[in-house]
Tab-separated table of C-alpha atoms in Angstrom:
chain	number	residue	atom	x	y	z
A	1	ALA	CA	53.372	15.812	166.577
A	2	GLN	CA	54.675	16.557	170.008
A	3	THR	CA	57.063	19.422	170.590
A	4	VAL	CA	59.107	20.469	173.586
A	5	THR	CA	60.269	24.051	174.054
A	6	GLN	CA	62.947	25.318	176.381
A	7	SER	CA	63.161	29.062	176.056
A	8	GLN	CA	66.294	29.639	178.161
A	9	PRO	CA	69.457	28.703	176.263
A	10	GLU	CA	71.718	29.623	179.196
A	11	MET	CA	71.305	30.356	182.867
A	12	SER	CA	73.690	31.168	185.679
A	13	VAL	CA	73.301	30.789	189.395
A	14	GLN	CA	75.523	30.976	192.441
A	15	GLU	CA	76.092	28.118	194.819
A	16	ALA	CA	73.320	27.567	197.370
A	17	GLU	CA	70.840	29.597	195.375
A	18	THR	CA	67.678	28.308	193.729
A	19	VAL	CA	67.131	28.303	189.996
A	20	THR	CA	64.145	27.368	187.850
A	21	LEU	CA	64.397	26.036	184.322
A	22	SER	CA	61.393	26.427	182.068
A	23	CYS	CA	59.837	23.913	179.719
A	24	THR	CA	56.621	23.904	177.765
A	25	TYR	CA	55.312	21.189	175.492
A	26	ASP	CA	52.547	20.557	173.047
A	27	THR	CA	50.574	17.366	172.706
A	28	SER	CA	47.075	16.179	172.041
A	29	GLU	CA	47.515	13.153	174.295
A	30	ASN	CA	45.996	13.001	177.749
A	31	ASN	CA	48.419	10.506	179.279
A	32	TYR	CA	52.125	10.883	178.801
A	33	TYR	CA	55.419	11.190	180.656
A	34	LEU	CA	57.747	14.121	181.179
A	35	PHE	CA	61.376	14.047	182.153
A	36	TRP	CA	64.305	16.245	182.978
A	37	TYR	CA	67.707	14.938	181.984
A	38	LYS	CA	71.098	16.329	182.932
A	39	GLN	CA	74.029	16.118	180.540
A	40	PRO	CA	77.352	17.092	182.170
A	41	PRO	CA	80.521	17.625	180.123
A	42	SER	CA	81.027	13.859	180.054
A	43	ARG	CA	77.957	13.730	177.812
A	44	GLN	CA	76.356	10.912	179.829
A	45	MET	CA	72.614	11.433	179.993
A	46	ILE	CA	71.437	11.341	183.599
A	47	LEU	CA	67.773	11.168	184.581
A	48	VAL	CA	66.992	13.904	187.063
A	49	ILE	CA	63.267	13.552	187.540
A	50	ARG	CA	60.199	12.025	185.960
A	51	GLN	CA	56.540	13.031	186.013
A	52	GLU	CA	53.532	11.010	184.964
A	53	ALA	CA	50.866	13.240	183.474
A	54	TYR	CA	48.018	11.467	185.226
A	55	LYS	CA	49.537	12.223	188.609
A	56	GLN	CA	48.657	15.652	189.933
A	57	GLN	CA	51.343	15.652	192.591
A	58	ASN	CA	54.564	17.268	191.507
A	59	ALA	CA	57.551	14.937	191.489
A	60	THR	CA	60.499	15.629	193.745
A	61	GLU	CA	63.958	14.113	194.002
A	62	ASN	CA	66.004	15.578	196.827
A	63	ARG	CA	66.991	19.091	195.692
A	64	PHE	CA	65.126	18.769	192.434
A	65	SER	CA	61.404	19.378	192.058
A	66	VAL	CA	59.047	20.150	189.245
A	67	ASN	CA	56.077	22.413	188.794
A	68	PHE	CA	53.790	20.493	186.489
A	69	GLN	CA	50.882	22.480	185.113
A	70	LYS	CA	49.017	20.115	182.809
A	71	ALA	CA	46.455	22.598	181.537
A	72	ALA	CA	49.177	25.088	180.675
A	73	LYS	CA	51.433	22.298	179.334
A	74	SER	CA	54.239	23.561	181.463
A	75	PHE	CA	56.888	21.514	183.247
A	76	SER	CA	59.542	23.575	185.011
A	77	LEU	CA	62.450	22.243	187.040
A	78	LYS	CA	63.504	23.859	190.290
A	79	ILE	CA	66.962	23.194	191.643
A	80	SER	CA	67.373	24.188	195.275
A	81	ASP	CA	70.672	24.748	197.070
A	82	SER	CA	72.560	24.690	193.766
A	83	GLN	CA	75.928	22.945	193.772
A	84	LEU	CA	78.900	23.241	191.470
A	85	GLY	CA	78.222	19.701	190.275
A	86	ASP	CA	74.880	20.837	188.951
A	87	THR	CA	76.694	22.618	186.117
A	88	ALA	CA	75.454	20.874	182.992
A	89	MET	CA	73.081	21.037	180.103
A	90	TYR	CA	69.521	20.216	181.109
A	91	PHE	CA	67.008	18.745	178.721
A	92	CYS	CA	63.286	18.561	179.133
A	93	ALA	CA	61.779	15.530	177.385
A	94	PHE	CA	58.363	14.156	176.475
A	95	MET	CA	57.333	10.565	175.981
A	96	GLY	CA	53.954	9.395	174.758
A	97	ASN	CA	51.850	6.735	176.361
A	98	GLN	CA	52.764	3.906	174.022
A	99	ALA	CA	55.580	1.447	174.583
A	100	GLY	CA	58.340	1.857	172.085
A	101	THR	CA	57.951	5.596	171.608
A	102	ALA	CA	61.070	7.724	171.752
A	103	LEU	CA	61.872	10.586	174.036
A	104	ILE	CA	61.420	13.950	172.351
A	105	PHE	CA	63.843	16.524	173.675
A	106	GLY	CA	63.808	20.279	173.993
A	107	LYS	CA	66.814	22.287	172.847
A	108	GLY	CA	68.294	22.329	176.305
A	109	THR	CA	69.378	24.890	178.867
A	110	THR	CA	73.019	25.255	179.824
A	111	LEU	CA	73.223	25.882	183.545
A	112	SER	CA	76.360	27.281	185.090
A	113	VAL	CA	76.763	27.211	188.867
A	114	SER	CA	79.510	29.420	190.261
A	115	SER	CA	81.075	29.748	193.686
B	1	GLY	CA	70.923	-0.866	188.042
B	2	ALA	CA	70.372	-1.330	184.350
B	3	VAL	CA	73.273	-0.376	182.131
B	4	VAL	CA	73.543	0.373	178.471
B	5	SER	CA	77.019	0.110	177.042
B	6	GLN	CA	78.051	1.816	173.834
B	7	HIS	CA	81.219	1.033	171.920
B	8	PRO	CA	83.484	2.534	170.753
B	9	SER	CA	83.428	5.711	172.777
B	10	ARG	CA	85.604	7.438	170.219
B	11	VAL	CA	86.416	6.500	166.643
B	12	ILE	CA	88.249	8.193	163.822
B	13	CYS	CA	87.767	6.926	160.312
B	14	LYS	CA	88.771	7.964	156.859
B	15	SER	CA	86.320	9.552	154.483
B	16	GLY	CA	84.616	6.926	152.358
B	17	THR	CA	84.927	4.102	154.851
B	18	SER	CA	82.231	2.603	157.079
B	19	VAL	CA	82.175	2.497	160.837
B	20	LYS	CA	79.994	0.472	163.222
B	21	ILE	CA	78.809	1.557	166.644
B	22	GLU	CA	77.390	-0.982	169.068
B	23	CYS	CA	74.777	-0.459	171.742
B	24	ARG	CA	74.263	-3.222	174.298
B	25	SER	CA	71.856	-3.570	177.156
B	26	LEU	CA	73.894	-5.398	179.773
B	27	ASP	CA	71.350	-6.664	182.275
B	28	PHE	CA	67.962	-6.355	180.651
B	29	GLN	CA	66.323	-7.201	177.365
B	30	ALA	CA	65.581	-4.218	175.193
B	31	THR	CA	62.846	-4.732	172.669
B	32	THR	CA	63.266	-1.196	171.492
B	33	MET	CA	66.414	0.888	171.161
B	34	PHE	CA	66.774	4.416	169.893
B	35	TRP	CA	69.605	6.173	168.116
B	36	TYR	CA	70.228	9.872	168.486
B	37	ARG	CA	72.691	12.307	167.008
B	38	GLN	CA	73.913	15.356	168.881
B	39	PHE	CA	75.862	18.287	167.497
B	40	PRO	CA	77.929	20.441	169.893
B	41	LYS	CA	75.788	22.480	172.263
B	42	GLN	CA	72.631	21.211	170.638
B	43	SER	CA	69.909	18.809	171.576
B	44	LEU	CA	69.560	15.116	170.859
B	45	MET	CA	68.022	14.523	167.465
B	46	LEU	CA	66.227	11.216	167.068
B	47	MET	CA	67.559	9.336	164.074
B	48	ALA	CA	65.706	6.048	164.260
B	49	THR	CA	63.796	3.609	166.402
B	50	SER	CA	65.149	0.078	166.370
B	51	ASN	CA	62.951	-2.888	167.169
B	52	GLU	CA	64.379	-6.338	167.688
B	53	GLY	CA	63.850	-8.584	164.690
B	54	SER	CA	62.367	-5.934	162.415
B	55	LYS	CA	63.448	-3.031	160.276
B	56	ALA	CA	64.265	0.225	161.974
B	57	THR	CA	61.942	3.181	161.657
B	58	TYR	CA	63.841	6.237	160.497
B	59	GLU	CA	62.959	9.853	161.179
B	60	GLN	CA	62.278	12.167	158.302
B	61	GLY	CA	65.452	13.413	156.713
B	62	VAL	CA	67.650	10.561	157.970
B	63	GLU	CA	69.167	8.514	155.152
B	64	LYS	CA	68.473	4.893	155.915
B	65	ASP	CA	70.991	3.672	153.350
B	66	LYS	CA	73.678	5.742	155.001
B	67	PHE	CA	72.856	4.996	158.601
B	68	LEU	CA	72.228	1.258	158.748
B	69	ILE	CA	70.628	0.030	161.929
B	70	ASN	CA	70.460	-3.608	162.915
B	71	HIS	CA	68.772	-4.979	166.034
B	72	ALA	CA	69.422	-8.676	165.757
B	73	SER	CA	69.021	-9.558	169.407
B	74	LEU	CA	67.266	-8.249	172.498
B	75	THR	CA	70.525	-6.919	173.871
B	76	LEU	CA	72.315	-5.503	170.852
B	77	SER	CA	71.644	-2.827	168.285
B	78	THR	CA	74.243	-1.530	165.871
B	79	LEU	CA	74.523	1.668	163.865
B	80	THR	CA	76.727	1.545	160.790
B	81	VAL	CA	77.659	4.796	159.130
B	82	THR	CA	78.394	3.855	155.536
B	83	SER	CA	80.678	5.814	153.216
B	84	ALA	CA	81.331	8.281	155.967
B	85	HIS	CA	82.044	11.913	155.183
B	86	PRO	CA	83.329	14.730	157.391
B	87	GLU	CA	79.785	16.068	157.809
B	88	ASP	CA	78.883	12.791	159.531
B	89	SER	CA	81.256	13.704	162.346
B	90	SER	CA	79.156	13.966	165.454
B	91	PHE	CA	78.253	12.490	168.836
B	92	TYR	CA	75.975	9.472	168.483
B	93	ILE	CA	74.080	8.153	171.488
B	94	CYS	CA	71.797	5.189	171.910
B	95	SER	CA	69.128	4.467	174.446
B	96	ALA	CA	67.197	1.368	175.364
B	97	GLU	CA	63.758	0.851	176.784
B	98	SER	CA	63.514	-1.633	179.651
B	99	GLY	CA	60.238	-3.426	179.180
B	100	SER	CA	57.230	-3.284	176.908
B	101	THR	CA	54.735	-1.163	178.803
B	102	PRO	CA	54.254	2.583	178.451
B	103	GLY	CA	56.468	4.795	180.522
B	104	ASN	CA	59.275	2.339	180.967
B	105	THR	CA	62.597	3.692	182.065
B	106	ILE	CA	64.884	4.683	179.239
B	107	TYR	CA	68.594	4.055	179.734
B	108	PHE	CA	71.284	5.807	177.737
B	109	GLY	CA	74.618	4.621	176.530
B	110	GLU	CA	77.742	6.671	177.099
B	111	GLY	CA	77.748	7.918	173.523
B	112	SER	CA	80.230	7.626	170.679
B	113	TRP	CA	82.267	10.419	169.158
B	114	LEU	CA	82.750	9.909	165.444
B	115	THR	CA	85.363	11.930	163.582
B	116	VAL	CA	85.623	11.479	159.828
B	117	VAL	CA	88.872	12.758	158.341
């Protein structure tokens, strides 16, 4: 069974700084998908970034980028130029390579951005 | 973009009664929908996978007779909490898969707060 581990329950950062959230996972599959989701106080799940395991290039979305290390099964999220609106809970998630499989989430990291 | 609508957003029910939560995909057909439960400051726990026209697949430890899931059409899945008790109070969130190939985008509903009194 796949597992996702986020070892940082809480993190704090000041505006304009850079912060990195850690995520490791375990799977025996070779092809799969990894995601970072943001959940603000509204509780709406917002997709931040997605990585396909067969792509070596790290995904980027504006201020958000990942460091995907397939051999180490590591998938960290870097947030550059942090903004107050980045304050939220961040979940790392794994999805297998079959249609109809659910996202498996880590326990989440609560990120607080202060001015 | 694709939208998944969940209703109601908040519901209060009396202990012993049943309550239904709807999850609709508004502009795409969702062969598969997922139901999660989330306790405060915790992660999303998968409850069941719902496939259109067939019985839902429940995760270990989830009572299928208590949490009834129906996926009668490609745009609607419902979760019914039967004989609700205060310990069923939680945030329930659905998601829908857009398409039938691996790696499809997953869209989430807004979630439903259930309070059992």
